[in-house]
XYZ file of C-alpha atoms in Angstrom:
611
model
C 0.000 0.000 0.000
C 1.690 3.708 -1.110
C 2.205 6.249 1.709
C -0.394 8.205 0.786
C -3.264 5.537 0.773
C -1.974 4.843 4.412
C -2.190 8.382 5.053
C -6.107 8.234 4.115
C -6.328 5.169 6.481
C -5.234 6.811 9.113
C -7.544 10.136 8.157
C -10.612 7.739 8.276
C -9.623 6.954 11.561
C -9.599 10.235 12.581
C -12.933 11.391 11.060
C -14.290 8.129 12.508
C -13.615 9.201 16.119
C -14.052 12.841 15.935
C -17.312 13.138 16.361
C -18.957 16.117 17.631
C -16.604 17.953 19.511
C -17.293 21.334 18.383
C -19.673 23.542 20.516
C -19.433 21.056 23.718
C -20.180 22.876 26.753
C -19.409 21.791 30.137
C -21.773 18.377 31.729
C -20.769 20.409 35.010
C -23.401 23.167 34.306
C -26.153 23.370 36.560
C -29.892 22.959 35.408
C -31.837 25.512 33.172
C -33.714 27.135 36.140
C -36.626 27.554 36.163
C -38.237 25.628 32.774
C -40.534 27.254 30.654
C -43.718 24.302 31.478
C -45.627 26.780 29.072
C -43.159 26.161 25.729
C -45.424 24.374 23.037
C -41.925 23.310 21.944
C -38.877 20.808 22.286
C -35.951 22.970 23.387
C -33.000 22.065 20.929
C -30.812 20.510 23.694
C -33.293 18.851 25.424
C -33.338 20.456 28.721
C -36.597 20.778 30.349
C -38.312 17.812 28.345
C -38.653 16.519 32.360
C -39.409 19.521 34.410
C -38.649 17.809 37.276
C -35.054 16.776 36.418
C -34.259 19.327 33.717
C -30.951 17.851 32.518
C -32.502 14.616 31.727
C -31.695 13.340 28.467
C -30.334 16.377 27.146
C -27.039 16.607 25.660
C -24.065 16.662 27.002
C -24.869 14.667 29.485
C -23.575 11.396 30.545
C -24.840 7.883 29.495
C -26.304 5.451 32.562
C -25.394 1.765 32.953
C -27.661 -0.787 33.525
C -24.940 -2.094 35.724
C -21.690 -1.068 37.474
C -18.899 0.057 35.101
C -15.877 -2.713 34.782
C -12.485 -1.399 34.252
C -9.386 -3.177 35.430
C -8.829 0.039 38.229
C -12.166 0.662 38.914
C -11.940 4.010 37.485
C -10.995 4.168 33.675
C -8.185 1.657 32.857
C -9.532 -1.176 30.370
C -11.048 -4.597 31.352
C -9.085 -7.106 31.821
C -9.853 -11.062 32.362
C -10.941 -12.600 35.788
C -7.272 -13.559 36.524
C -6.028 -10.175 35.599
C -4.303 -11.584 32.233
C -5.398 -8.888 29.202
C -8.049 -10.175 27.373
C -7.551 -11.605 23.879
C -7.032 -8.572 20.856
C -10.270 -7.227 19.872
C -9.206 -8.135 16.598
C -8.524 -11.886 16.924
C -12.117 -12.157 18.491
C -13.574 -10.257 14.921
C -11.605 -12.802 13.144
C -12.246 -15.563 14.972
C -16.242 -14.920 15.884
C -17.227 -13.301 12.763
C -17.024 -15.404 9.653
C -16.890 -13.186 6.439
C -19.648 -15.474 4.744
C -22.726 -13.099 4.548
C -26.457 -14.691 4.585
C -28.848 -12.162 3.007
C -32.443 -11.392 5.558
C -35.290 -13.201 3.500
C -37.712 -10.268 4.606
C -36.303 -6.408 4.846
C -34.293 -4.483 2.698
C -31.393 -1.943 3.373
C -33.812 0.632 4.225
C -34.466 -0.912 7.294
C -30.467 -1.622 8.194
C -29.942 2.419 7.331
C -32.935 3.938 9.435
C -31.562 1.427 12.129
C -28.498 3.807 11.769
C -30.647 7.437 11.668
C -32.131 6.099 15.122
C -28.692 5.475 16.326
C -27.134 8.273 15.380
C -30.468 10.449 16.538
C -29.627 8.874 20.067
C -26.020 9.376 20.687
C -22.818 10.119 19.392
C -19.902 9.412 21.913
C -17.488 12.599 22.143
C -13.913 12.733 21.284
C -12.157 15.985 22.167
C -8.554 14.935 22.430
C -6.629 18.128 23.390
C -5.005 19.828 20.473
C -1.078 18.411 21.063
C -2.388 14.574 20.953
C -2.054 12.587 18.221
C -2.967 9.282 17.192
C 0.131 8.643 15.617
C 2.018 8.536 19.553
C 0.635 5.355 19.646
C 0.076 3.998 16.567
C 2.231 5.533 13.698
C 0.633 6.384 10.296
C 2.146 3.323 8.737
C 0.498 1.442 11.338
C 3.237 0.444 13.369
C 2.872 0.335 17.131
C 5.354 2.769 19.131
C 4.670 1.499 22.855
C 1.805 0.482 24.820
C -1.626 0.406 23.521
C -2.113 2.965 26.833
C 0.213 4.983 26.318
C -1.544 7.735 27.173
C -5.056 8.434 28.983
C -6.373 8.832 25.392
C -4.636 6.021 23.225
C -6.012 2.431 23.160
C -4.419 1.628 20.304
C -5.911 -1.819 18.473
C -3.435 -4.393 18.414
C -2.895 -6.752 14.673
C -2.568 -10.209 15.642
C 1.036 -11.716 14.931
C -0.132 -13.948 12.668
C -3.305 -12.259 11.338
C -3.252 -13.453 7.591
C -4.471 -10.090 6.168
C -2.641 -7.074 7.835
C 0.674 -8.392 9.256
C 2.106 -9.352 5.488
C 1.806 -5.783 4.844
C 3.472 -4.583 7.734
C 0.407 -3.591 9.665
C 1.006 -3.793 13.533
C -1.891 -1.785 14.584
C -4.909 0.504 14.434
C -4.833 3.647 16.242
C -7.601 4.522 18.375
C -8.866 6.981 20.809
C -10.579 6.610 23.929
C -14.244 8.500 24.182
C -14.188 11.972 26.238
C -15.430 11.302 29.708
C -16.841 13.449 32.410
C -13.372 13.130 34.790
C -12.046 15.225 32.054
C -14.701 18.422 32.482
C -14.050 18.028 36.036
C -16.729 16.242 36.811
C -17.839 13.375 39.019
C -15.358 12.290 41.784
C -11.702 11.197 41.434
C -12.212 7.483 43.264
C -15.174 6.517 40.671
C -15.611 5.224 37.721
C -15.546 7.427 34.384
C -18.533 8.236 32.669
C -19.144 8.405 28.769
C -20.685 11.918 27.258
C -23.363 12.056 25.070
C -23.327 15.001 22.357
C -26.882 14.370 21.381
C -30.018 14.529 23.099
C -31.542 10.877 23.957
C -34.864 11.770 22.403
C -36.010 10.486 19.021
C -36.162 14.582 18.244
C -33.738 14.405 15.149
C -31.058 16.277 16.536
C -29.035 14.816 13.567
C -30.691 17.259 11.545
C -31.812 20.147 13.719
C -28.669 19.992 16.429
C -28.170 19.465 19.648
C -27.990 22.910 21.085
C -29.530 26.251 20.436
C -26.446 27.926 18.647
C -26.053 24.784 16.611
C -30.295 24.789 15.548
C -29.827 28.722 14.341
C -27.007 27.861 12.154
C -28.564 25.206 10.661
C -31.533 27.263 9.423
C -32.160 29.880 6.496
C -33.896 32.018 9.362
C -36.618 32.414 6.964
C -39.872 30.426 6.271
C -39.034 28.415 8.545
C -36.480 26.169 6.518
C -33.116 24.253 6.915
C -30.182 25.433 4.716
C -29.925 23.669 1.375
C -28.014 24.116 -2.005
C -29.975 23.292 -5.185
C -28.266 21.276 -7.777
C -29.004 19.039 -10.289
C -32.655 20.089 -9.918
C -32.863 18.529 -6.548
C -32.219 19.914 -2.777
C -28.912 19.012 -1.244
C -27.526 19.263 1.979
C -24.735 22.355 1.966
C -21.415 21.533 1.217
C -18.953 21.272 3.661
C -16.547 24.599 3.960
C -13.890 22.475 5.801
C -13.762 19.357 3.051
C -10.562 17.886 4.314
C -11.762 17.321 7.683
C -15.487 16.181 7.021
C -14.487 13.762 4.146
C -11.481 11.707 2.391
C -11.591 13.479 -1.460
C -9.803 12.674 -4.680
C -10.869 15.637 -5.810
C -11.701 18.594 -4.195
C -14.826 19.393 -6.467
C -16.297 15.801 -5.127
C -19.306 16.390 -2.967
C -19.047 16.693 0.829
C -21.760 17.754 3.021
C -22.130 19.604 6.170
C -24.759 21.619 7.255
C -26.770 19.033 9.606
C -26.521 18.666 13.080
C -24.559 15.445 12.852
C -21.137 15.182 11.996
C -21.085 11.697 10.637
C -23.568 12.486 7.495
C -20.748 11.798 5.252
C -20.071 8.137 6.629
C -21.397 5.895 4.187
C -23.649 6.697 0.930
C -26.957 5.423 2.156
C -27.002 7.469 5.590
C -25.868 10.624 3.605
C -29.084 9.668 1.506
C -31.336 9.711 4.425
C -29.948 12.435 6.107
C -30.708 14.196 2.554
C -34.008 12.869 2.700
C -34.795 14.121 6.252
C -33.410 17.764 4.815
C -36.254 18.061 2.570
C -39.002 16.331 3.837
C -38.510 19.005 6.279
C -38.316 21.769 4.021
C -41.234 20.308 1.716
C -43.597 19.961 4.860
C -42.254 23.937 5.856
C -43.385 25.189 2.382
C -46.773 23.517 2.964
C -47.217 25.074 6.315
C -46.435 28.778 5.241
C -48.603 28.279 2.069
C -51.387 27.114 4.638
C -50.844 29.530 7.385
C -49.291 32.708 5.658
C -49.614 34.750 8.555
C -47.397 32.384 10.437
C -43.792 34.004 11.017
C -40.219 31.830 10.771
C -39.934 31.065 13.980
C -43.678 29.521 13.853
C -43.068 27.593 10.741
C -39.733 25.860 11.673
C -41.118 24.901 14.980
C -44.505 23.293 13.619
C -43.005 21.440 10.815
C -39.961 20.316 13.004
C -42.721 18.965 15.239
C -44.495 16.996 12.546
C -41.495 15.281 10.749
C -40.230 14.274 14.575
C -43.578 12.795 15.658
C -43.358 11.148 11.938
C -39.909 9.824 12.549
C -41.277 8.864 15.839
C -43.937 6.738 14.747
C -42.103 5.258 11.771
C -39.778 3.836 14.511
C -41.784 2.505 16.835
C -44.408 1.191 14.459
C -42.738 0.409 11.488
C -39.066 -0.469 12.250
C -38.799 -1.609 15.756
C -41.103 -4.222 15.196
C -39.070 -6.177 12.526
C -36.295 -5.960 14.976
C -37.600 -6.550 18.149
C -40.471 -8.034 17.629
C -43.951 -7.099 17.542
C -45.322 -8.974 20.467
C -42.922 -8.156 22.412
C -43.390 -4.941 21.407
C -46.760 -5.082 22.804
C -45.692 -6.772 25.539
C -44.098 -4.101 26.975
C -46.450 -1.187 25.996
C -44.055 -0.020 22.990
C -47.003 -0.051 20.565
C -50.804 0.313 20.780
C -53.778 -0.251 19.025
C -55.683 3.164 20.614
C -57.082 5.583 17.808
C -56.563 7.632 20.675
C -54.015 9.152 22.470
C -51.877 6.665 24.669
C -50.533 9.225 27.584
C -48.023 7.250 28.898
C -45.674 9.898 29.583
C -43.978 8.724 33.575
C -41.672 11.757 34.704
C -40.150 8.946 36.698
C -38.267 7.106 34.093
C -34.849 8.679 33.001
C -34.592 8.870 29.375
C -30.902 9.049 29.003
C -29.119 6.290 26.899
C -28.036 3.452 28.071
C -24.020 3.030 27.394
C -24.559 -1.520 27.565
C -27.470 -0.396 24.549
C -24.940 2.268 22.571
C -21.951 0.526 22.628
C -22.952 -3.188 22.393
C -26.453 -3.723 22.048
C -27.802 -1.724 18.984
C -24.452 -2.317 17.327
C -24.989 -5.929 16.768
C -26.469 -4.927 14.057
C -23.451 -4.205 11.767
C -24.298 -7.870 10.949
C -26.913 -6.744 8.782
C -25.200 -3.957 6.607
C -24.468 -5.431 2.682
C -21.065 -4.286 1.586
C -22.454 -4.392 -1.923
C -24.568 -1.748 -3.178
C -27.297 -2.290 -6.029
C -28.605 1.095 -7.810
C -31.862 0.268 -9.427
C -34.013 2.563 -12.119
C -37.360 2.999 -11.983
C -38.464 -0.730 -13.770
C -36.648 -2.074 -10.712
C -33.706 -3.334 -13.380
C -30.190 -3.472 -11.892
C -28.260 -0.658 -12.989
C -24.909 -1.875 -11.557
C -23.207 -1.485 -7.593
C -20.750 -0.257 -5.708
C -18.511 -1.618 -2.901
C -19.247 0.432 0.577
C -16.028 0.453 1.495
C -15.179 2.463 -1.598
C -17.543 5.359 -0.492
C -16.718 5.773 3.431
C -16.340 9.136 4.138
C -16.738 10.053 0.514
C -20.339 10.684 -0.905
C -19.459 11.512 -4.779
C -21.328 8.750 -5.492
C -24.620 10.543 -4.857
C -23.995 13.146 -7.032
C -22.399 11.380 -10.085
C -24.994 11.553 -12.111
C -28.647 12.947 -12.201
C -30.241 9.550 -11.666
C -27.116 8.220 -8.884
C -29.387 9.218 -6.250
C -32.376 8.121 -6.531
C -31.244 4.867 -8.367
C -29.430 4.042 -4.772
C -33.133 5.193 -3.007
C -34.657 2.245 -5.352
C -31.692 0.179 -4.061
C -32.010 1.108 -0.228
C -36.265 -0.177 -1.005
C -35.328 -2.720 -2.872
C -31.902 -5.065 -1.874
C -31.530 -7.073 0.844
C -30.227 -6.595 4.285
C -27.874 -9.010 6.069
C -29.503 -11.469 8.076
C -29.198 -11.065 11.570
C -26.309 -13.915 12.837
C -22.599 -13.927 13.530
C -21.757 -13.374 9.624
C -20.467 -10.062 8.864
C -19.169 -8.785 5.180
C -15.730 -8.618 4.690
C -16.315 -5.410 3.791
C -16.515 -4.497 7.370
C -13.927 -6.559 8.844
C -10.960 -6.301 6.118
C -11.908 -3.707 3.549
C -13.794 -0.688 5.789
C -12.576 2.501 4.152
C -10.168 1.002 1.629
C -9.424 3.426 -1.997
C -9.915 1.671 -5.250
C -6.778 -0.650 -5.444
C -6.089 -1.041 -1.682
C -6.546 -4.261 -0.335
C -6.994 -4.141 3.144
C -8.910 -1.211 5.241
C -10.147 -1.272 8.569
C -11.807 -3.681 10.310
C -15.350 -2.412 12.403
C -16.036 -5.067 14.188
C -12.882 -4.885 15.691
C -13.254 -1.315 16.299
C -16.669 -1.880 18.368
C -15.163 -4.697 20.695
C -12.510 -1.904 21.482
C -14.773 0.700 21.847
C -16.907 -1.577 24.060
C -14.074 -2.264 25.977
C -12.960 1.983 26.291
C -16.294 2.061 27.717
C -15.708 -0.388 30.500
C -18.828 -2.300 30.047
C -19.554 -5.177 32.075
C -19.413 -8.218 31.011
C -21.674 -10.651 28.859
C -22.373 -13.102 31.747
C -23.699 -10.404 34.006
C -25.774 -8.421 31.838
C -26.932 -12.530 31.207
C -27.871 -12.713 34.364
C -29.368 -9.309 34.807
C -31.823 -9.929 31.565
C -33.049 -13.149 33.561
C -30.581 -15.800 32.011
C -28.757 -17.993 34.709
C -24.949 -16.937 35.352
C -22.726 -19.049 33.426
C -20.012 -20.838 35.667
C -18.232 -22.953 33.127
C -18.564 -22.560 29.045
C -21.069 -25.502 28.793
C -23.660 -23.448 30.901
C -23.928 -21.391 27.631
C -25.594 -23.915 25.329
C -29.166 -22.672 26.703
C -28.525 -19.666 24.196
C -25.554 -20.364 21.903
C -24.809 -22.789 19.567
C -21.764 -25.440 20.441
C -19.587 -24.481 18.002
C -19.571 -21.361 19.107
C -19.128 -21.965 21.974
C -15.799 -23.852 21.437
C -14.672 -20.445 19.605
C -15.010 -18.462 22.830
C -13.649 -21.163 25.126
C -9.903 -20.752 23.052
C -10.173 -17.181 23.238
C -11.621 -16.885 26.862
C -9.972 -18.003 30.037
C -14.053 -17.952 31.426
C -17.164 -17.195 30.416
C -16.885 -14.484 33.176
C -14.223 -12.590 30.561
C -16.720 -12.417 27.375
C -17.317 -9.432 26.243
C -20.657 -8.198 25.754
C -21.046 -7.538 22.909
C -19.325 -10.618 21.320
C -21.223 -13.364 24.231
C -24.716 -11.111 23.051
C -23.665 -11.156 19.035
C -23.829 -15.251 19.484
C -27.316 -15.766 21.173
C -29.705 -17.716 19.151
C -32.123 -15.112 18.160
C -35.672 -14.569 20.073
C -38.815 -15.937 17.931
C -40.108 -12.737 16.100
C -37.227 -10.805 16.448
C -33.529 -10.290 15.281
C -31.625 -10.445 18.353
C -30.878 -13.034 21.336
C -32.537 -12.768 24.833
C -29.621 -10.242 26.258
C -30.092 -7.703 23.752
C -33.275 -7.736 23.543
C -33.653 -7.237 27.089
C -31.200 -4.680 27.385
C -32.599 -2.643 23.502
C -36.481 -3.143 25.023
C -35.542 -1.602 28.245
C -34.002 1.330 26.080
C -36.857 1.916 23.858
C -39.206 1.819 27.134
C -37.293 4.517 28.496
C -36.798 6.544 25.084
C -40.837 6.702 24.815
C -42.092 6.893 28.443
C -39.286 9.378 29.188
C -40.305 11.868 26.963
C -42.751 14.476 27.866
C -43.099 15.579 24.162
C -43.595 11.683 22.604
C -46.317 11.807 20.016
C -48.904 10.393 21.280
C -49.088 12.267 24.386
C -52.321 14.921 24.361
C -52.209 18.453 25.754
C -50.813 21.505 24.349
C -47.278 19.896 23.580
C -48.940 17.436 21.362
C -51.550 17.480 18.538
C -55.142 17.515 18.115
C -56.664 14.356 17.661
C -57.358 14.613 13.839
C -53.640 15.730 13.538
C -52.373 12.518 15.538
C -54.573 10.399 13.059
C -52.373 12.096 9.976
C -49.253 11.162 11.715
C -49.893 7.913 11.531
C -50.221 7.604 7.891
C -46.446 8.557 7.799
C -44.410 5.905 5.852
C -40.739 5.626 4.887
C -41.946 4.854 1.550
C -44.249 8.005 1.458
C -40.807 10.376 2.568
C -39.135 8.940 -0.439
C -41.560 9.572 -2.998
C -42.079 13.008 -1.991
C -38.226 13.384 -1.644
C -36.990 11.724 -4.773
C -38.367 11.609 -8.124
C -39.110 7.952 -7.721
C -42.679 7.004 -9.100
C -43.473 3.885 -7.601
C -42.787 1.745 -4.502
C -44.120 -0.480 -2.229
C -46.312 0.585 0.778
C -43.623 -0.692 3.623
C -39.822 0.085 2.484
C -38.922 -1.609 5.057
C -39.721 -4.721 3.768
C -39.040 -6.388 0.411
C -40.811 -6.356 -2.438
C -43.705 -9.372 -2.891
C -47.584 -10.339 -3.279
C -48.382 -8.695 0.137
C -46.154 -6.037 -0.507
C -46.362 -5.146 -4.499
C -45.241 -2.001 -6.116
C -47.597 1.121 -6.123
C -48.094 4.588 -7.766
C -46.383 6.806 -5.327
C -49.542 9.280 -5.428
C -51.612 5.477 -3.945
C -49.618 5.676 -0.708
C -51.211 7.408 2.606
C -50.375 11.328 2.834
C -50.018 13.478 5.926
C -52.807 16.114 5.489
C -51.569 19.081 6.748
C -54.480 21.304 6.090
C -55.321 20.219 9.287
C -52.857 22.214 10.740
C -54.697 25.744 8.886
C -55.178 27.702 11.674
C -57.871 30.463 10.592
């Protein structure tokens, strides 16, 4: 590999793990006194959503554990195994748990895989604000070879390359560099003899802060400032998010014409082509539905018009999640089960000022992650007859989005592909395009490898381990390997047992990745436990939630509009695409055919004309 492809490497890397730094103010600040209980409104940071505890899921605020943190010190320094040997290389456990033989899902498509990733991302982001004179390369050189202990420093966990690894030590690769997250020790917070706590930059609400930011500064420089809409740059005779003024930090470019975007309140748009697409998508739906309103409601001023169309497209992206994705992922009765859905034409009310909404660092760093299993490193672009119009590899387009804007139809023949390809199934199988080729260039043949990259970052975040969140979610404790049979299968079992000393040293997130999945849903019984309780909290937890009457919410014809919203209804109206089928989510069949666009449910929002 030349220099300067190793060079890009290591820039992914960086772009990777910066995330969100800018505009962080201090976790130490007190609590917005007193709240506004009057505001019709969200506030953009999330403060005062609980009026009670103001700071509650708002951002810049910590993450809670289900359970006690685990590091080796009982402060900050990594895990290590019960005997206080290190734990085997989180890259060694990708290779050896994680087969690169993908199994495509038999039901959903990428769409559902990539709005997985919105939800994520509209959740959390983990900071990184290494000071200015640190630099990944202390630990772990641009040419990827190590220069001393992977803890070198409070901020370097560098990820160790097996010694015999068949695909990165031939090339001279002895590492990954790799930061650790930004915790609140390091804003002077919390007290010196406990452990570390992770930041969030977001808010925890399902409020699209990805689009609208996560603080008030952020949210006014996002917008026009005038009829109530988001910046955008028209091009190609379509709406696109603004380019980025700072290209060499926000993407990896051949060129520096090639498209880069900034302008949302997420600093990760540019990871892969099919979030960038969404993101995009979420950019003018809000626009479109802003348009509407101040045709409707002329009268209405900016401020007015932003706030009532940000409303609608958040209780939309609220319902499309909890009715429409979380289901196929979860599963529907269990779903029910736990109050996550209902059949009321009503409101539901289940607001509890109780619950804490904050996320749930065993859900944002294990949990929800497991699904990188179902994200297809191939991807199909499709025209309008549904006829393959040729791929691309994903690995090609990390970081670099030029794809979208190739050529006029690029875009939307990807938003055919996104309703139309298959996911990954949900299993231990992940595409060597995430565990050997992540980020490569054309010609390169090795990249980065993500699964790798979560079992570190599970392991920066001292989670504890797979056998006792096991035993918290109701599974008996495992005290030899054979007591795991009750949810994984033998032979995988005999994988862990010659990289683990005991099943008390599995990591979470690889002990939870193995579980035979729940009936109905695409995860074992530990994740689901732990991504249910985190969805209970994200809806009961928030005062503003959709279906929640009063003067936060809507009137009850509104509330029935909102739930005609559809992910295949944004992309029609997005997109110049003519014809899809009713749930996006789901492939294409008999009970799921291909329809005009123009046959699909539409939010009325004449009833939101005021006088």
């Amino acid at each position: 590999m030349q220099p300067s492809r190793q060079l890009k490497i290591y820039l992914l890397i960086l772009l990777l793990q910066q995330t969100n730094g800018q505009n962080v103010r201090s976790i130490c600040s007190p609590p917005p006194s007193p709240c506004d209980s009057a505001s019709k409104y969200r506030s953009h940071d999330g403060t005062c959503n609980n009026l009670e505890h103001p700071k509650w899921g708002a951002s810049y605020t910590i993450y809670t554990r289900l359970l006690p943190a685990n590091y080796a010190d009982g402060i900050s320094a990594p895990p290590v195994a019960k005997d206080g040997s290190p734990l085997p290389l989180a890259r060694l456990v990708s290779s050896t748990i994680h087969p690169t033989a993908p199994v495509e899902d038999k039901q959903l498509t990428l769409n559902a895989m990539q709005y997985g990733q919105i939800l994520t991302h509209d959740m959390g982001v983990a900071l990184n604000t290494t000071p200015p004179d640190f630099r990944l390369d202390q630990c772990c050189s641009t040419s990827r070879k190590l220069l001393g202990p992977i803890t070198g420093s409070k901020y370097c966990f560098s990820i160790v390359v097996p010694k015999d690894d068949l695909d990165f030590i031939p090339i001279g690769f002895e590492c990954f560099p790799f930061s650790r997250t930004t915790t609140d020790h390091e804003y002077g917070c919390g007290r010196e003899n406990e452990s570390v706590q992770q930041i969030n930059g977001h808010t925890s609400f399902l409020d699209l802060s990805i689009i609208y930011g996560a603080n008030a500064d952020e949210g006014a420089f996002l917008r026009v400032l005038k009829n109530g809409l988001l910046k955008s740059e028209h091009r190609l005779g379509q709406k696109w998010l603004p380019r980025s003024t700072n290209i060499t930090r926000d993407c990896i470019l051949g060129d520096p014409k090639e498209p880069c975007y900034d302008g949302t309140g997420d600093g990760r748009v540019n990871q892969n082509p099919q979030l960038a697409i969404l993101q995009t998508i979420l950019l003018r739906e809000h626009n479109r539905i802003a348009d509407r309103l101040g045709a409707i409601n002329p009268h209405w001023d900016d401020e007015r018009t932003f706030q009532e169309a940000r409303k609608i497209i958040i209780g939309q992206h609220q319902k499309i999640v909890y009715y429409d994705l979380l289901p196929l992922l979860i599963g529907e009765d269990n779903m029910k089960k736990h109050k996550l859905i209902y059949t009321s034409k009503g409101y539901v009310n289940d607001y509890d000022p109780t619950i804490d909404p904050s996320i749930i660092n065993e859900h944002a760093a294990a949990a929800f992650r497991y699904f990188h299993t179902l994200i297809n490193g191939q991807l199909n672009m499709f025209n309008e007859k549904r006829l393959n119009e040729g791929g691309i590899r994903i690995s090609d387009y990390i970081v670099r989005p030029l794809i979208l804007e190739n050529r006029r139809t690029s875009f939307d023949d990807l938003t055919r592909g996104l309703a139309t390809q298959s996911m990954l199934a949900a299993d231990e199988y992940i595409s060597r395009e995430m565990t050997n080729k992540f980020g490569t260039q054309p010609g390169d043949l090795v990249g980065l490898d993500l699964i790798a990259i979560c079992i570190q970052r599970s392991r920066d975040h001292g989670l504890a381990t797979y056998n006792d969140l096991r035993q918290y979610c109701g599974l008996p404790r495992a005290n030899c390997f054979e007591d795991l049979l009750d949810v994984i299968r033998k032979e995988n079992i005999q994988k862990l047992e010659e990289l683990y000393k005991s099943p008390d040293d599995i990591d979470l997130l690889v002990g939870g990745s193995l579980e035979k999945l729940v009936p109905g849903a695409r995860v074992g019984k530990t994740f689901l436990c732990i991504i249910t309780e985190q969805f209970i909290r994200t809806r009961k937890g928030d005062r503003f939630f959709f279906e929640n009457s009063g003067d936060i919410g809507f009137t009850l014809s509104q509330l029935r509009e909102i739930r005609k919203a559809s992910i295949s209804r944004w992309l029609c109206d997005n997109t110049n695409i003519k014809r899809i089928q009713p749930n996006s989510f789901v492939q294409i069949s008999t009970e799921n055919e291909l329809v005009d666009c123009n046959d699909l449910p539409l939010v009325n929002l004449k009833l939101w004309k005021e006088w």
